[in-house]
Amino acid sequence: KAGVTQTPRYLIKTRGQQVTLSCSPISGHRSVSWYQQTPGQGLQFLFEYFSETQRNKGNFPGRFSGRQFSNSRSEMNVSTLELGDSALYLCASSLGQSSNQPQHFGDGTRLSIL
Amino acid sequence: DAKTTQPTSMDCAEGRAANLPCNHSTISGNEYVYWYRQIHSQGPQYIIHGLKNNETNEMASLIITEDRKSSTLILPHATLRDTAVYYCIVRAFTGANSKLTFGKGITLSVRP
């Protein structure tokens, strides 16, 4: 069974640009969550989608947004990029929203802002 | 979500059992204990989770104390590939708070 697939694996952007990251969940999984990982802040929750609706949101500015499609695939968008947005962005999928259903992570997209 | 406390680091010899402790003294009755690990440059890998009973799978065993205030992850025969950061997470029961809140984790070094 294929795992969570994130594309691209690496991305380089400059300040002020915007970026879209993609996540394909494990087949049959309907919940997708996004996390940001930096050396200073560690792993931080961005948002969670289930049935194409954002169900939960972390403490990030509105420049960070996402969406989920009917096939459960998800994208996240960051606009007006800042140097501090350089991070590993991780996507995780699970069967549903129950706390008894583990989230499984992809290997992330490493975003570098110049 | 309840917070967890883990040592910063530990090491063990290859082939021996690695016992990773975690304190979660403020855990609520319906919160799960989850363990993940992260090897450099990869995403976190799910290991195991439990509510109150001990759990075992092909990767590890999870021992939760009767009062649920602490737990231990056991890797029965550690290998060099088990060197990673291990995160102990307490996960709220309700859907709106089902996000994973990661701490700093414990760095396990397996020595030859």
Coordinates of C-alpha atoms in Angstrom, one line a residue:
Chain A
K1 CA 0.0 0.0 0.0
A2 CA 1.5 3.3 -1.0
G3 CA 2.2 5.8 1.7
V4 CA 1.6 9.5 1.9
T5 CA 3.1 11.2 -1.2
Q6 CA 4.2 14.8 -1.1
T7 CA 5.4 16.9 -4.0
P8 CA 7.7 18.5 -4.7
R9 CA 10.4 17.2 -2.3
Y10 CA 12.4 20.4 -2.5
L11 CA 11.5 23.9 -3.5
I12 CA 13.4 27.2 -3.6
K13 CA 11.5 30.4 -3.7
T14 CA 12.3 34.1 -3.1
R15 CA 10.6 36.5 -0.7
G16 CA 7.2 37.8 -1.8
Q17 CA 6.4 34.8 -4.0
Q18 CA 3.8 32.2 -3.3
V19 CA 4.0 28.5 -3.3
T20 CA 1.6 25.5 -3.5
L21 CA 2.5 22.1 -2.0
S22 CA 0.7 18.9 -2.8
C23 CA -0.2 15.9 -0.7
S24 CA -1.7 12.6 -1.8
P25 CA -3.0 10.6 1.2
I26 CA -2.9 6.9 1.7
S27 CA -5.7 5.3 -0.3
G28 CA -8.9 5.3 1.7
H29 CA -7.8 7.9 4.1
R30 CA -10.1 10.9 4.3
S31 CA -8.4 13.2 6.8
V32 CA -5.3 15.2 5.9
S33 CA -3.3 17.3 8.3
W34 CA -0.4 19.7 7.6
Y35 CA 2.5 20.5 9.9
Q36 CA 5.5 22.8 9.7
Q37 CA 8.9 21.7 11.1
T38 CA 11.7 24.2 11.8
P39 CA 14.8 23.8 14.0
G40 CA 13.7 26.5 16.3
Q41 CA 10.0 25.7 16.8
G42 CA 9.9 22.0 16.1
L43 CA 6.8 20.4 14.6
Q44 CA 3.8 22.7 14.6
F45 CA 0.3 22.0 13.5
L46 CA -1.1 24.1 10.6
F47 CA -4.5 22.7 9.7
E48 CA -6.6 19.6 9.2
Y49 CA -9.1 18.8 6.5
F50 CA -11.8 16.2 6.4
S51 CA -14.4 15.7 3.7
E52 CA -13.1 18.9 1.9
T53 CA -13.7 21.0 5.0
Q54 CA -11.2 22.6 7.3
R55 CA -11.9 21.1 10.7
N56 CA -9.0 22.5 12.8
K57 CA -6.5 25.2 12.4
G58 CA -3.3 26.0 14.2
N59 CA -1.8 29.4 15.1
F60 CA -0.5 30.5 11.8
P61 CA -1.2 33.7 9.8
G62 CA -3.7 33.9 7.0
R63 CA -0.9 33.6 4.4
F64 CA -1.1 29.9 5.1
S65 CA -4.1 28.3 3.5
G66 CA -5.2 24.9 2.3
R67 CA -7.8 22.9 0.6
Q68 CA -8.9 19.3 0.1
F69 CA -10.4 17.8 -3.0
S70 CA -13.1 15.2 -3.3
N71 CA -10.5 12.5 -3.8
S72 CA -9.0 13.5 -0.4
R73 CA -5.9 14.9 -2.0
S74 CA -4.8 18.2 -0.4
E75 CA -2.9 21.3 -1.2
M76 CA -1.5 24.0 1.0
N77 CA -0.6 27.5 -0.2
V78 CA 1.7 30.1 1.3
S79 CA 1.5 33.6 -0.1
T80 CA 3.9 36.5 0.3
L81 CA 6.7 34.2 1.4
E82 CA 9.0 35.4 4.2
L83 CA 12.4 34.1 5.1
G84 CA 10.9 32.5 8.2
D85 CA 8.7 30.3 6.1
S86 CA 11.8 28.2 5.3
A87 CA 10.9 24.8 6.8
L88 CA 10.0 21.2 6.2
Y89 CA 6.3 21.0 5.5
L90 CA 4.8 17.7 6.4
C91 CA 1.5 16.1 5.4
A92 CA -0.2 13.4 7.4
S93 CA -3.3 11.3 6.6
S94 CA -5.6 9.1 8.6
L95 CA -8.7 7.2 8.0
G96 CA -10.9 9.7 9.9
Q97 CA -10.8 12.2 12.7
S98 CA -11.0 9.7 15.6
S99 CA -8.1 10.0 18.0
N100 CA -7.8 6.2 17.8
Q101 CA -6.8 6.4 14.2
P102 CA -3.1 7.1 13.7
Q103 CA -1.8 9.8 11.4
H104 CA 0.8 8.6 8.9
F105 CA 3.3 11.1 7.6
G106 CA 4.9 11.7 4.2
D107 CA 8.5 12.7 3.9
G108 CA 7.7 16.3 3.5
T109 CA 8.5 19.2 1.2
R110 CA 11.6 21.2 2.1
L111 CA 11.0 24.8 1.3
S112 CA 13.8 27.3 1.2
I113 CA 13.2 31.0 0.9
L114 CA 16.1 33.1 -0.5
Chain B
D1 CA -3.8 18.5 25.4
A2 CA -1.8 17.0 28.3
K3 CA 1.9 17.7 28.1
T4 CA 4.6 15.1 28.1
T5 CA 8.0 15.0 29.6
Q6 CA 10.8 13.0 28.1
P7 CA 14.6 12.8 28.8
T8 CA 16.6 14.7 26.2
S9 CA 18.7 11.7 25.1
M10 CA 19.7 8.1 25.9
D11 CA 21.7 5.4 24.3
C12 CA 21.7 1.7 24.2
A13 CA 23.7 -1.2 22.7
E14 CA 22.7 -2.8 19.5
G15 CA 20.7 -6.0 20.2
R16 CA 19.6 -4.9 23.6
A17 CA 16.2 -3.6 24.6
A18 CA 15.7 0.1 24.5
N19 CA 13.3 1.4 27.1
L20 CA 12.1 5.0 26.4
P21 CA 10.2 6.6 29.3
C22 CA 7.6 9.3 29.1
N23 CA 5.7 11.2 31.9
H24 CA 2.2 12.5 31.2
S25 CA 0.9 13.2 34.7
T26 CA -2.0 15.5 33.6
I27 CA -3.4 13.0 31.1
S28 CA -7.2 12.8 31.0
G29 CA -9.1 9.5 31.0
N30 CA -10.0 9.6 27.3
E31 CA -6.6 10.7 25.9
Y32 CA -4.4 8.4 24.0
V33 CA -0.7 8.0 24.3
Y34 CA 1.0 7.9 20.9
W35 CA 4.6 7.3 20.0
Y36 CA 6.3 8.4 16.8
R37 CA 9.9 8.5 15.7
Q38 CA 11.7 10.7 13.2
I39 CA 14.9 9.7 11.4
H40 CA 16.8 12.6 9.9
S41 CA 15.4 13.9 6.7
Q42 CA 12.3 11.8 6.9
G43 CA 8.7 12.4 8.1
P44 CA 7.7 11.1 11.5
Q45 CA 6.9 7.4 11.6
Y46 CA 4.0 6.1 13.6
I47 CA 5.1 3.4 16.1
I48 CA 2.2 2.5 18.4
H49 CA -0.5 4.0 20.5
G50 CA -2.7 3.0 23.5
L51 CA -5.3 4.1 25.9
K52 CA -4.9 2.2 29.1
N53 CA -3.9 -1.4 28.3
N54 CA -0.4 -2.4 27.2
E55 CA 0.0 -2.7 23.5
T56 CA 2.4 -4.6 21.2
N57 CA 3.0 -4.6 17.5
E58 CA 5.7 -5.7 15.2
M59 CA 7.8 -2.6 16.0
A60 CA 7.5 -2.1 19.7
S61 CA 5.6 -2.5 23.0
L62 CA 3.9 0.2 24.9
I63 CA 3.6 -0.2 28.7
I64 CA 1.2 2.3 30.4
T65 CA 1.1 2.5 34.1
E66 CA -2.1 1.8 35.9
D67 CA -2.6 5.4 36.9
R68 CA -1.8 6.4 33.2
K69 CA 0.6 9.0 34.4
S70 CA 3.6 7.5 32.6
S71 CA 4.5 5.1 29.9
T72 CA 7.4 3.3 28.4
L73 CA 8.1 2.4 24.8
I74 CA 10.1 -0.7 24.5
L75 CA 12.1 -1.6 21.4
P76 CA 13.0 -5.3 22.1
H77 CA 16.1 -5.6 20.0
A78 CA 17.5 -2.2 19.0
T79 CA 19.4 -1.9 15.8
L80 CA 21.5 0.9 14.4
R81 CA 18.5 1.9 12.2
D82 CA 16.5 2.6 15.4
T83 CA 18.7 5.7 16.0
A84 CA 16.1 8.5 15.8
V85 CA 14.2 11.1 17.7
Y86 CA 11.3 9.5 19.5
Y87 CA 8.2 11.6 20.4
C88 CA 5.7 10.7 23.1
I89 CA 2.4 12.5 22.5
V90 CA -0.9 12.6 24.4
R91 CA -3.7 13.1 22.0
A92 CA -7.1 14.5 22.9
F93 CA -10.2 12.4 22.3
T94 CA -12.4 15.0 20.6
G95 CA -12.2 15.4 16.8
A96 CA -11.6 19.1 16.9
N97 CA -8.5 18.6 19.0
S98 CA -7.2 15.5 17.5
K99 CA -4.1 17.2 16.2
L100 CA -0.7 15.9 17.3
T101 CA 1.2 18.2 19.5
F102 CA 4.9 17.3 19.3
G103 CA 7.4 18.2 22.0
K104 CA 11.2 18.0 21.7
G105 CA 11.3 14.2 21.9
I106 CA 14.1 12.0 23.1
T107 CA 17.1 11.3 20.9
L108 CA 17.9 7.6 21.0
S109 CA 21.4 6.6 19.9
V110 CA 22.0 2.9 19.3
R111 CA 25.7 2.1 19.5
P112 CA 27.4 -0.9 17.8

